[in-house]
PDB file of C-alpha atoms in Angstrom:
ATOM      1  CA  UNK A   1     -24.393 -26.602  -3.426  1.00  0.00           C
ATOM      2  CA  UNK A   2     -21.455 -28.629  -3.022  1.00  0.00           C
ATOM      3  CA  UNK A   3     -18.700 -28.031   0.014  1.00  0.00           C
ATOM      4  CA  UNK A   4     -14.933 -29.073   0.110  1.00  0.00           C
ATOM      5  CA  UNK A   5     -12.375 -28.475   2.691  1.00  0.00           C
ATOM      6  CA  UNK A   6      -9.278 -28.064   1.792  1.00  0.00           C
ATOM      7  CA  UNK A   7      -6.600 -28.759   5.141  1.00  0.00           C
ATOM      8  CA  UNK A   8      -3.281 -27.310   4.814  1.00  0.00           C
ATOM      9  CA  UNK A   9      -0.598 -28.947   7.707  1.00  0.00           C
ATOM     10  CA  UNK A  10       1.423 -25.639   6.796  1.00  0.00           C
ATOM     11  CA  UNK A  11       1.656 -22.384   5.096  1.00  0.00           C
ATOM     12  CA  UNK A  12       3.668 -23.509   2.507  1.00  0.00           C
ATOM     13  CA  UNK A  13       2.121 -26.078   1.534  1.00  0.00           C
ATOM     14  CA  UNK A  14      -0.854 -23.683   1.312  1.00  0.00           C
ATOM     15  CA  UNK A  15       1.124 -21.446  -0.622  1.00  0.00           C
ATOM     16  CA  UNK A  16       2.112 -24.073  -3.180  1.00  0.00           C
ATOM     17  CA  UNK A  17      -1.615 -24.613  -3.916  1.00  0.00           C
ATOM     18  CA  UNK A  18      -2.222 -20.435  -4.699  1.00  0.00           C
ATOM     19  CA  UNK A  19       0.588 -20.415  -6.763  1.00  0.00           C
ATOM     20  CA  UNK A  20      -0.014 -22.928  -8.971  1.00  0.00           C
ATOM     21  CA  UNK A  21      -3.876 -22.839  -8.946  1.00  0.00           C
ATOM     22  CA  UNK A  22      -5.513 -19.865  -7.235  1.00  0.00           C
ATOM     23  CA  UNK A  23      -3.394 -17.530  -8.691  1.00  0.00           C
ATOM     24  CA  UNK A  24      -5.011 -18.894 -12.330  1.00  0.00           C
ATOM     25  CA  UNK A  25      -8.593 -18.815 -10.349  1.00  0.00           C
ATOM     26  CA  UNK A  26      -9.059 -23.077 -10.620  1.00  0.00           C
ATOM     27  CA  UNK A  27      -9.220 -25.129  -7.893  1.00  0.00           C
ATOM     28  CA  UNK A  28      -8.648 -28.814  -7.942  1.00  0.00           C
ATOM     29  CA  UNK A  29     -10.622 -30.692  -5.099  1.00  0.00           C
ATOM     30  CA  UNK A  30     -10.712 -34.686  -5.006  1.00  0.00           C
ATOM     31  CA  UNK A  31     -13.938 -36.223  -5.710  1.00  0.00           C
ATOM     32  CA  UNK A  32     -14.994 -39.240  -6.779  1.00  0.00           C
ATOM     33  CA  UNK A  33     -18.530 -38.044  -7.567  1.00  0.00           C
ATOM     34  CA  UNK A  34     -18.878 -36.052 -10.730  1.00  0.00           C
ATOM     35  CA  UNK A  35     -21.429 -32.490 -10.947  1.00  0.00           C
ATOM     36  CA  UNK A  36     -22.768 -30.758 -13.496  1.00  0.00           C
ATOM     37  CA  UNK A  37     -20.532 -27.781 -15.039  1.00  0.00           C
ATOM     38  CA  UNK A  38     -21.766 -24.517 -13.616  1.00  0.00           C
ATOM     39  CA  UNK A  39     -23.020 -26.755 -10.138  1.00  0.00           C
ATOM     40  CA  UNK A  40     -22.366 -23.849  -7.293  1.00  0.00           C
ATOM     41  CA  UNK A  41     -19.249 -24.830  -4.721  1.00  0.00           C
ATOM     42  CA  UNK A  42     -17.916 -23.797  -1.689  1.00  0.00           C
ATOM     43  CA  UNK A  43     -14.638 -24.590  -0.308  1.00  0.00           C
ATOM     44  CA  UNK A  44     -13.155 -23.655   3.167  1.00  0.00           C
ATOM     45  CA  UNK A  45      -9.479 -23.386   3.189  1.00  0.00           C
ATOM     46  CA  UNK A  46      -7.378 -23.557   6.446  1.00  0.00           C
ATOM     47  CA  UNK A  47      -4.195 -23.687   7.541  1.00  0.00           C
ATOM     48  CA  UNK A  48      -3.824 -25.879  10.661  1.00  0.00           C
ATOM     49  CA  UNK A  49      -0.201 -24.399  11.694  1.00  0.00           C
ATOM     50  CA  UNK A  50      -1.786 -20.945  12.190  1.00  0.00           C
ATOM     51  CA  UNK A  51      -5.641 -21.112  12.626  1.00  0.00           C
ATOM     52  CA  UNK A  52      -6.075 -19.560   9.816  1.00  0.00           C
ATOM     53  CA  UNK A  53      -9.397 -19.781   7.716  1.00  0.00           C
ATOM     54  CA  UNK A  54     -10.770 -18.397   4.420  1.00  0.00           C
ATOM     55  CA  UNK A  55     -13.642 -19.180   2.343  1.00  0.00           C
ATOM     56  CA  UNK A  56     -14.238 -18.848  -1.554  1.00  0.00           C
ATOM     57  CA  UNK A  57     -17.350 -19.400  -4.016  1.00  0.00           C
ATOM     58  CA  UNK A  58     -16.979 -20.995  -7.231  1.00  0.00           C
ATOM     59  CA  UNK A  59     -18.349 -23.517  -9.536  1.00  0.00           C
ATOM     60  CA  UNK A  60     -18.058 -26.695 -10.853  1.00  0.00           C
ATOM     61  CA  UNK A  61     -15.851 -26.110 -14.130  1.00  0.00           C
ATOM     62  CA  UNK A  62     -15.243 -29.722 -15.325  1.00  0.00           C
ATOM     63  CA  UNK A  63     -14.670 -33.544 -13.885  1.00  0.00           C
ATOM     64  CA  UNK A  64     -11.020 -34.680 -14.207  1.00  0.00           C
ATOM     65  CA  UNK A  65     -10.282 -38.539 -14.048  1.00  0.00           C
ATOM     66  CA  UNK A  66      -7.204 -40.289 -12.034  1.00  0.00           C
ATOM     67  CA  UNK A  67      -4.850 -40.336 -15.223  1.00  0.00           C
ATOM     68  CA  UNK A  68      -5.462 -36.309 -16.062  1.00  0.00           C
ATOM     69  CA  UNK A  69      -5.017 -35.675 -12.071  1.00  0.00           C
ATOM     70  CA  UNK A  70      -1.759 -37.710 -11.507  1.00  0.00           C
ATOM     71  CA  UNK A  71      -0.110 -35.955 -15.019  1.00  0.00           C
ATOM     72  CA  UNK A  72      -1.136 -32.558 -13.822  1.00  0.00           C
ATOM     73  CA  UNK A  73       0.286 -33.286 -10.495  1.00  0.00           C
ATOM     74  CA  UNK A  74      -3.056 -33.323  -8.452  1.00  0.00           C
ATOM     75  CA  UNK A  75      -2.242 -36.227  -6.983  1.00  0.00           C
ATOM     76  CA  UNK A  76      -3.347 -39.790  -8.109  1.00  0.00           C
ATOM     77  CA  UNK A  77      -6.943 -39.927  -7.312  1.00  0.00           C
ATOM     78  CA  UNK A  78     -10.096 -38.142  -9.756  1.00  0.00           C
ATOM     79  CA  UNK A  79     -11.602 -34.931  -8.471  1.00  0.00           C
ATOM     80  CA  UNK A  80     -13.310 -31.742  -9.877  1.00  0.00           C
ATOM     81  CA  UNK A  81     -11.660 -28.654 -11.305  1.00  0.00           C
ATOM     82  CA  UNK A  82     -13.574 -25.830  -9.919  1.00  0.00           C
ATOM     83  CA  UNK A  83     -13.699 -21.648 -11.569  1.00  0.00           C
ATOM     84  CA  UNK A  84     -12.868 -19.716  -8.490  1.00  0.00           C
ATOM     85  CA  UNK A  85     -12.998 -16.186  -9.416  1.00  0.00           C
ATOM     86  CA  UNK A  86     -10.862 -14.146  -7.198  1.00  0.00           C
ATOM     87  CA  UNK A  87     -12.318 -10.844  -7.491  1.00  0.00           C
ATOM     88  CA  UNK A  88     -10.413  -7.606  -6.277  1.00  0.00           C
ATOM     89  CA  UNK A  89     -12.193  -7.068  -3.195  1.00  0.00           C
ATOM     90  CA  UNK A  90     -10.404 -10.687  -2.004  1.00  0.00           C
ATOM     91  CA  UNK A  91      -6.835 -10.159  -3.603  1.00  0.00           C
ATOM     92  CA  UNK A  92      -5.343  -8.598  -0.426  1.00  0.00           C
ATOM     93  CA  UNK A  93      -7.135 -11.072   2.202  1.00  0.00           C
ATOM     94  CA  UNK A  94      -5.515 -13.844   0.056  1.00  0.00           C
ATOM     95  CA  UNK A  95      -2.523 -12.498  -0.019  1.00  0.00           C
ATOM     96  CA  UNK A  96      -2.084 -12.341   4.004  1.00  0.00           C
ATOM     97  CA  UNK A  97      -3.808 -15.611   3.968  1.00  0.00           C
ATOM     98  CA  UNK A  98      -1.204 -17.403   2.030  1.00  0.00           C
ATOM     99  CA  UNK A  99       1.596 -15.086   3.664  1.00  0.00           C
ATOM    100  CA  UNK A 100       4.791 -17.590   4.233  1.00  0.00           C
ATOM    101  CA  UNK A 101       6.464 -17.523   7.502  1.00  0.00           C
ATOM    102  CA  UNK A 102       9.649 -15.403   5.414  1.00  0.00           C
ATOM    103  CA  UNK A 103       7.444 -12.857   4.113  1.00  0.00           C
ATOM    104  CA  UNK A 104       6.024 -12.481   7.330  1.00  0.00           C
ATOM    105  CA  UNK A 105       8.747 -11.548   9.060  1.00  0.00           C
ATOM    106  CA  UNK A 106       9.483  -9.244   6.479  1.00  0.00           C
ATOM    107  CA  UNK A 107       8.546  -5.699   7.509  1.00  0.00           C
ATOM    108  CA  UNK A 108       5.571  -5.571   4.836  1.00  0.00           C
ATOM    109  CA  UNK A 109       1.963  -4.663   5.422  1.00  0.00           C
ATOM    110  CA  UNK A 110      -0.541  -7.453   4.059  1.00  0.00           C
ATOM    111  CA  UNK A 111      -3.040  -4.126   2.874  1.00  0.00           C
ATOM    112  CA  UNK A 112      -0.012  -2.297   0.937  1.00  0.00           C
ATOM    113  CA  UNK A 113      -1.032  -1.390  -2.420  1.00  0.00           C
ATOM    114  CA  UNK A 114       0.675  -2.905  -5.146  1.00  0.00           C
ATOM    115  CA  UNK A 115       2.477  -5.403  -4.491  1.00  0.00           C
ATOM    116  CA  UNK A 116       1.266  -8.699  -6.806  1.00  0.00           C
ATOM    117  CA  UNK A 117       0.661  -6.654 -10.158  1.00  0.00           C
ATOM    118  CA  UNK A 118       2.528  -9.756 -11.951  1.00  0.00           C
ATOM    119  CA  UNK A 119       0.181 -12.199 -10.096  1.00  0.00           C
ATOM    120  CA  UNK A 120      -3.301  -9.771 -11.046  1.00  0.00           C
ATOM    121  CA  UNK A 121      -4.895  -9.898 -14.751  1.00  0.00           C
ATOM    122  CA  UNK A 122      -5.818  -6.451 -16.468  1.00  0.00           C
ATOM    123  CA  UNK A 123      -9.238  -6.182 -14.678  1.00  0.00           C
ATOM    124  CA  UNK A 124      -7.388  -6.979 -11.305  1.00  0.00           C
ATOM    125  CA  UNK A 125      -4.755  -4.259 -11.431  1.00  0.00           C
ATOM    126  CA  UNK A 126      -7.349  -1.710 -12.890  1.00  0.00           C
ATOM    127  CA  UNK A 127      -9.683  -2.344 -10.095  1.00  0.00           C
ATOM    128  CA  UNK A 128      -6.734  -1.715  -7.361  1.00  0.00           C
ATOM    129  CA  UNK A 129      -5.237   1.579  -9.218  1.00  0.00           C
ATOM    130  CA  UNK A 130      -8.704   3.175  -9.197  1.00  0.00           C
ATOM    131  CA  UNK A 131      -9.458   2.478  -5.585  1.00  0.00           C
ATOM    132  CA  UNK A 132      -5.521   3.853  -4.763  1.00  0.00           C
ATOM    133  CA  UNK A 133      -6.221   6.850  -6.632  1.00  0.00           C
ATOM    134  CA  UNK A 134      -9.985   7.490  -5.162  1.00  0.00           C
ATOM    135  CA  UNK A 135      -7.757   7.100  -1.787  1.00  0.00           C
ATOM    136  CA  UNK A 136      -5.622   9.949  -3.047  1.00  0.00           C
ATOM    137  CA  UNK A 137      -8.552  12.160  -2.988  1.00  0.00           C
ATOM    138  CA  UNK A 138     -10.375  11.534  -0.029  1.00  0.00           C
ATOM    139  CA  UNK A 139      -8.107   9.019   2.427  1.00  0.00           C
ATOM    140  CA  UNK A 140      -5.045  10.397   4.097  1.00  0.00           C
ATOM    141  CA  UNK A 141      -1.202   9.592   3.313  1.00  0.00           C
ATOM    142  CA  UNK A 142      -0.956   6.866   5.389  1.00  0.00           C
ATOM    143  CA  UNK A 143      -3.241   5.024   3.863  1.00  0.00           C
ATOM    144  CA  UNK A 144      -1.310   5.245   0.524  1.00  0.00           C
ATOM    145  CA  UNK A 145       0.962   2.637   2.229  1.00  0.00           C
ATOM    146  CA  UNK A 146      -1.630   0.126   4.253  1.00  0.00           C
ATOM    147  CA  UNK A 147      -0.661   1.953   7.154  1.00  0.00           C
ATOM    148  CA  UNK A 148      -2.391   3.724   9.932  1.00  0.00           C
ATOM    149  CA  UNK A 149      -1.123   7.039  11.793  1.00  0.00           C
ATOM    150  CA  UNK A 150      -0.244   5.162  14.986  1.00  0.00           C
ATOM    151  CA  UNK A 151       1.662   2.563  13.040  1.00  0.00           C
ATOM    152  CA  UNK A 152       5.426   2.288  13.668  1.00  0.00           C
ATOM    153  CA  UNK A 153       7.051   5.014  10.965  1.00  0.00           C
ATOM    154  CA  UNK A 154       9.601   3.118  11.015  1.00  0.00           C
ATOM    155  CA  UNK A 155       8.838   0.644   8.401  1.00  0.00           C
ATOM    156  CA  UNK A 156       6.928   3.838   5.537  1.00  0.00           C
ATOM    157  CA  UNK A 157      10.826   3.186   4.123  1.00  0.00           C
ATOM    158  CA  UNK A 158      10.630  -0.634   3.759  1.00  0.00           C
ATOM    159  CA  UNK A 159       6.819  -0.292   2.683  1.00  0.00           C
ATOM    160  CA  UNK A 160       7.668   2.105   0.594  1.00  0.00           C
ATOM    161  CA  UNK A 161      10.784   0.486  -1.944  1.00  0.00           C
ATOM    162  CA  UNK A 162       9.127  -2.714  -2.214  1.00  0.00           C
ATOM    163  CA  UNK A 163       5.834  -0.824  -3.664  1.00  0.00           C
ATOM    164  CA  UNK A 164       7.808   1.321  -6.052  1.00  0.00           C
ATOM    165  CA  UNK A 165       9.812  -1.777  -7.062  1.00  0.00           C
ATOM    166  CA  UNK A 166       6.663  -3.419  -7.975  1.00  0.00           C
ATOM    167  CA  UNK A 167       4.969   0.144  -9.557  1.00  0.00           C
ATOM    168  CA  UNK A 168       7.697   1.631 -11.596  1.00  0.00           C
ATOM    169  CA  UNK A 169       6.131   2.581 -14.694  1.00  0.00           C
ATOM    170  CA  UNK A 170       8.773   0.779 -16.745  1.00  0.00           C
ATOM    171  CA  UNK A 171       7.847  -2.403 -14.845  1.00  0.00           C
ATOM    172  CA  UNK A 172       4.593  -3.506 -16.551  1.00  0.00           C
ATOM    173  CA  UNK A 173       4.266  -0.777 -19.795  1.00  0.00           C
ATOM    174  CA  UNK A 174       4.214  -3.792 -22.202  1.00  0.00           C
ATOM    175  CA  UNK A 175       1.681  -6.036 -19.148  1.00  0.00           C
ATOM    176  CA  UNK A 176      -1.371  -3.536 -19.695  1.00  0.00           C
ATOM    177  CA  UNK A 177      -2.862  -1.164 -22.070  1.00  0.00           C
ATOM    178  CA  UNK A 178      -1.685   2.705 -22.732  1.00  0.00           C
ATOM    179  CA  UNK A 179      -4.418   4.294 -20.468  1.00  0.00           C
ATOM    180  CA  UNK A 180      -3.812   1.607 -17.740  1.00  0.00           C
ATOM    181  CA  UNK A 181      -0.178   1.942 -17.939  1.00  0.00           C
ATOM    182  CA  UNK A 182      -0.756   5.802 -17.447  1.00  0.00           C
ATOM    183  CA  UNK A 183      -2.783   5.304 -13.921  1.00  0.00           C
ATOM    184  CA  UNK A 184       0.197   2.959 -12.720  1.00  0.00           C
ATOM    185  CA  UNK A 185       2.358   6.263 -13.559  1.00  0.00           C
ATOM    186  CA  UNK A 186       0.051   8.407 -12.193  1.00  0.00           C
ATOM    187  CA  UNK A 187       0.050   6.085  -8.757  1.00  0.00           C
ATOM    188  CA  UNK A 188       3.836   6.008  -8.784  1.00  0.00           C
ATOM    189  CA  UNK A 189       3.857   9.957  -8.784  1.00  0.00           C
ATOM    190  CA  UNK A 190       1.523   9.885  -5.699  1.00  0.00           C
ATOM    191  CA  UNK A 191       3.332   7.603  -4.157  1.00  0.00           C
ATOM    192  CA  UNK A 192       6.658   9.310  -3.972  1.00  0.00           C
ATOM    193  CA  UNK A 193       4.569  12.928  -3.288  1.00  0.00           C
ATOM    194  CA  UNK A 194       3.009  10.604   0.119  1.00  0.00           C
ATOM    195  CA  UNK A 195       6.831   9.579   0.820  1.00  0.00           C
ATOM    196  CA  UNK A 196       8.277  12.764   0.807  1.00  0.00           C
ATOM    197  CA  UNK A 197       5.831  14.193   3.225  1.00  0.00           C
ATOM    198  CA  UNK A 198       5.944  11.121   5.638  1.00  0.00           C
ATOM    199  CA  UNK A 199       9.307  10.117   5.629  1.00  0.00           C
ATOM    200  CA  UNK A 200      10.653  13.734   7.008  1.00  0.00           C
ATOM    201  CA  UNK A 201      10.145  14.212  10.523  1.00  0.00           C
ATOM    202  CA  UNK A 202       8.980  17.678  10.101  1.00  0.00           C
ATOM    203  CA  UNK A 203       7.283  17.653   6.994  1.00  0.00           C
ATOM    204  CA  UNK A 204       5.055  15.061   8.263  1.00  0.00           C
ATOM    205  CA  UNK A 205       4.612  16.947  11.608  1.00  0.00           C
ATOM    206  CA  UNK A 206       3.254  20.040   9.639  1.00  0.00           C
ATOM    207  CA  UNK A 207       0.890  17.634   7.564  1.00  0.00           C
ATOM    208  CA  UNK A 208      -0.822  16.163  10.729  1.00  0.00           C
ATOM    209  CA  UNK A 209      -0.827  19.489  12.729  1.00  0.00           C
ATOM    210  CA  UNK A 210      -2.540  21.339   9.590  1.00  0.00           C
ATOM    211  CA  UNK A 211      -4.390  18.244   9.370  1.00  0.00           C
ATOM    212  CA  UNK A 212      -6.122  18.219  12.793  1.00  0.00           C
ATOM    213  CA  UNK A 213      -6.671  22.176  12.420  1.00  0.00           C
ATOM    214  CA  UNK A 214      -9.042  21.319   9.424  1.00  0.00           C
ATOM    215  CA  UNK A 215     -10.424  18.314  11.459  1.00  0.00           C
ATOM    216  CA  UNK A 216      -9.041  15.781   9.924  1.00  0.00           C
ATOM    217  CA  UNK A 217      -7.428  14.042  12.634  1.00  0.00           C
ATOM    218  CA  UNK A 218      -6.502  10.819  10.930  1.00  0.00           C
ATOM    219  CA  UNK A 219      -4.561  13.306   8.258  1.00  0.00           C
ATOM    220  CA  UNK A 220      -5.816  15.105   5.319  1.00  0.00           C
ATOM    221  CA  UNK A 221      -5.927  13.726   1.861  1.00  0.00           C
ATOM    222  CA  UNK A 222      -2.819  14.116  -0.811  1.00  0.00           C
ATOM    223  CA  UNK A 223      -5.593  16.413  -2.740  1.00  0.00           C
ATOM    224  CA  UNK A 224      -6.697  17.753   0.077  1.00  0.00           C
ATOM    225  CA  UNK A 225      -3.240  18.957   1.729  1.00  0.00           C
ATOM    226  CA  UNK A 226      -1.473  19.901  -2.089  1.00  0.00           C
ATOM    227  CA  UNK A 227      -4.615  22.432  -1.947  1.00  0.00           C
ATOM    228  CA  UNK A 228      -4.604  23.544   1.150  1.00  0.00           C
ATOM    229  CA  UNK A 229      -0.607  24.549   0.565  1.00  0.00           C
ATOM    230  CA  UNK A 230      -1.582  26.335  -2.690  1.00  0.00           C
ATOM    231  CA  UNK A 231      -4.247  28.386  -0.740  1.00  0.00           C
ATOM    232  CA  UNK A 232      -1.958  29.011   1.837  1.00  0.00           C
ATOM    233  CA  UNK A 233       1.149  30.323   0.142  1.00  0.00           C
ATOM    234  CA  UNK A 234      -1.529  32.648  -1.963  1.00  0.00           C
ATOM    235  CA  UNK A 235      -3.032  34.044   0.774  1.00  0.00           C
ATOM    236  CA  UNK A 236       0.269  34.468   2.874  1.00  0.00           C
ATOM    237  CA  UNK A 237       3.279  35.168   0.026  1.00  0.00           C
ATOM    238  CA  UNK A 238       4.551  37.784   2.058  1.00  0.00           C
ATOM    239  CA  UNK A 239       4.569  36.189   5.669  1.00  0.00           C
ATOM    240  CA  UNK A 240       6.333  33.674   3.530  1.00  0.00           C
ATOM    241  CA  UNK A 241       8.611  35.523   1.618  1.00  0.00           C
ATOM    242  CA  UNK A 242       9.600  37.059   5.305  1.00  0.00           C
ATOM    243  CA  UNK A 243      10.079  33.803   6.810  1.00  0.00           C
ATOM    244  CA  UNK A 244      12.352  32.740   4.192  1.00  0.00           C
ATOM    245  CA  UNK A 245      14.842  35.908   5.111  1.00  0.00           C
ATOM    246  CA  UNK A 246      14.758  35.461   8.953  1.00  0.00           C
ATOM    247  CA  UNK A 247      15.424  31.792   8.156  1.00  0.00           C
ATOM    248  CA  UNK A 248      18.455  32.701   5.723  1.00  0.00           C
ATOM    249  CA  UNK A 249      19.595  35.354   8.472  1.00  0.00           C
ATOM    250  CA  UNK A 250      19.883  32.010  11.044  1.00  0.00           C
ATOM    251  CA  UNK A 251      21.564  30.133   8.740  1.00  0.00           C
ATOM    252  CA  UNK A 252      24.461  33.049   8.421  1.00  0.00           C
ATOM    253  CA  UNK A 253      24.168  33.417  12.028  1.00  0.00           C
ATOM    254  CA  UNK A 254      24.852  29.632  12.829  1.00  0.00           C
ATOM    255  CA  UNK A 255      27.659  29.596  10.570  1.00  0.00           C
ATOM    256  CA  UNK A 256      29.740  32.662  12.730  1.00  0.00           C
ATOM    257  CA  UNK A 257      28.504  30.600  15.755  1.00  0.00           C
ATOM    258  CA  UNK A 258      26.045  32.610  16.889  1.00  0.00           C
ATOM    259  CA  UNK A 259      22.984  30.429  18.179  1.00  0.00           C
ATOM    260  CA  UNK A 260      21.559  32.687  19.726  1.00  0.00           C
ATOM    261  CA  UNK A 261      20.833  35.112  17.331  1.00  0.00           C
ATOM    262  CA  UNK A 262      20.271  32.127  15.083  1.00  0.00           C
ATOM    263  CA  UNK A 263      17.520  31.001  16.965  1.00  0.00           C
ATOM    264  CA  UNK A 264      16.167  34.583  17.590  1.00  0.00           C
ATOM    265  CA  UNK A 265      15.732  34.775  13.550  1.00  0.00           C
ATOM    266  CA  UNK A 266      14.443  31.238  13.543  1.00  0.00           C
ATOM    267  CA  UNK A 267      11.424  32.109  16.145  1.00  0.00           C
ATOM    268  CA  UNK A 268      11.117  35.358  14.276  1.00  0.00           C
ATOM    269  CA  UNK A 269      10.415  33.304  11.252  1.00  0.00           C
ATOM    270  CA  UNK A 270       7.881  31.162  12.569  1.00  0.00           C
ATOM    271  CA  UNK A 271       6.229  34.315  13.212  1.00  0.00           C
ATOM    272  CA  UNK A 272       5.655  34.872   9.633  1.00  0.00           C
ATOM    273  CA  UNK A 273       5.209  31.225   8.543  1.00  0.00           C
ATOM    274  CA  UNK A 274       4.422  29.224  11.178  1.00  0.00           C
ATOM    275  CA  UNK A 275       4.870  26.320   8.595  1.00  0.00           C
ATOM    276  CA  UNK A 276       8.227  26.842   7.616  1.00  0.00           C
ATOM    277  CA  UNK A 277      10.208  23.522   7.687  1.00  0.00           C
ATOM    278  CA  UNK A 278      13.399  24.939   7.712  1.00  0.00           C
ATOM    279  CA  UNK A 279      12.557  27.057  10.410  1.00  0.00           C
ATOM    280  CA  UNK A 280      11.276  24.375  12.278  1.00  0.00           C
ATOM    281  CA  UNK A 281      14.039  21.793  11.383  1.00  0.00           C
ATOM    282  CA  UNK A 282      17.098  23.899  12.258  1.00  0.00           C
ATOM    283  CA  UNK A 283      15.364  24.712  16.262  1.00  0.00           C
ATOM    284  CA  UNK A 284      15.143  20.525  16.783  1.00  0.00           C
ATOM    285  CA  UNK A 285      18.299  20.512  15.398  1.00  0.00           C
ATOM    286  CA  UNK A 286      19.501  23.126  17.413  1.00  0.00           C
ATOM    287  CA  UNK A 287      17.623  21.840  20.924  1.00  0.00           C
ATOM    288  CA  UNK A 288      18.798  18.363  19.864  1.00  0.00           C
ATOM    289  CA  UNK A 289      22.540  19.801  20.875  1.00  0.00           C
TER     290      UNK A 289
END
């Protein structure tokens, strides 16, 4: 098996070489010794401004001599053009890997979905949009994003528009075939069904506290939850239907100034539906004061 090293002084430079190479799954690595197509290769890539280190498998794809090299801007000495396939399970550690210091700084989680479909081939993108939608089924909301439950909410928003940018069905429908197109639509609907849940305060509250009462502390699924809300309003449409009255009895209350009958009806409702968001959002607003 053959080795190379490949030394990048920084991350651009590093960067450079994905775009124009990687990102096609070739390689150029000098050499003045030729190999045999198909000869197995391994190259370590690093990044001396950050420490960072990475290595691929590949093969020996074809010799290239000095003239081919310099007019394909390889630089001016022979070398080997090596088949690196990139396959999915690699895509995001390459992607953090070749991260520039801009995009770093950039509120952006190296694991969110998403978010190179013009940079993946067909069998790329189909590979990520089935493990996203297995995650919608068993792994919780956060995890929809990259993110953890701990992780700082405050940048679901930023997470979130860049991956919809990237996702929006109208984006790629003429990139990838009918029934691929389809999953990106159906990801982009789960997507925006995650968001709404995280991004409110109480709404997300609700889906961890139901979440651990299941035992599911790292949060329920999107599947998971969506059923567990069906069940729930079946088996409780009257608590419900109560809550809802109390909650419109606040809201007439609070407009003639009168909290605390406002938050009388409010606890009332909870009583019903201990779920109710608008219950629940009017007291913080209300102890907020």
């Amino acid at each position: 098996m053959l080795s190379f090293k490949r030394i990048f002084a920084t991350q651009q430079q590093a960067l450079d070489v994905y775009k124009s190479q990687l990102s096609k799954q070739k390689l150029f690595v000098e050499a003045f010794e030729g190999a045999p197509k198909g000869t197995p290769v391994k190259v370590a890539l690093t990044i001396t401004e950050t420490g960072q280190s990475i290595a691929l498998d590949g093969s020996v794809e074809r010799m290239m001599g000095k003239s081919e090299a310099t007019q394909n801007g390889f630089g001016q000495r022979p070398g080997l053009m090596l088949d690196m396939p990139i396959t999915p399970e690699i895509v995001a550690p390459l992607r953090a890997f070749f991260l520039t210091k801009a995009e770093a700084a950039t509120p952006k989680l190296p694991n969110a979905p998403f978010m190179s479909l013009s940079d993946e081939t067909a069998t790329q993108v189909e590979f990520e949009v089935g493990a996203f939608l297995k995650k919608a089924e068993t792994g919780n909301l956060f995890e929809l994003f990259g993110m953890r439950p701990q992780d700082d909410r405050k940048i679901l928003r930023t997470v979130y528009n860049r991956i919809v940018k990237n996702l929006h069905p109208d984006k790629h429908r003429s990139d990838f075939s009918d029934a691929l197109s389809e999953s990106l639509g159906d990801a982009y609907q789960i997507l925006n069904e995650a968001y709404k849940i995280l991004q409110h305060g109480v709404a997300c509250e609700i889906y961890l506290e139901i979440s651990r009462e299941v035992g599911q502390h790292k949060g329920m699924s999107l599947a998971g939850y969506k059923k567990f809300q069906a069940d729930y309003r079946l088996k409780n449409a009257n608590g419900i239907h109560m809550a809802d009255e109390f909650v419109a009895k606040a809201q007439t209350a609070q407009a003639t100034g009168d909290k605390d009958a406002a938050m009388q009806s409010l606890k009332l409702a909870l009583q019903y539906d201990k779920y109710n968001e608008s219950a629940r959002s009017m007291l913080m607003s209300f102890a907020a004061k």
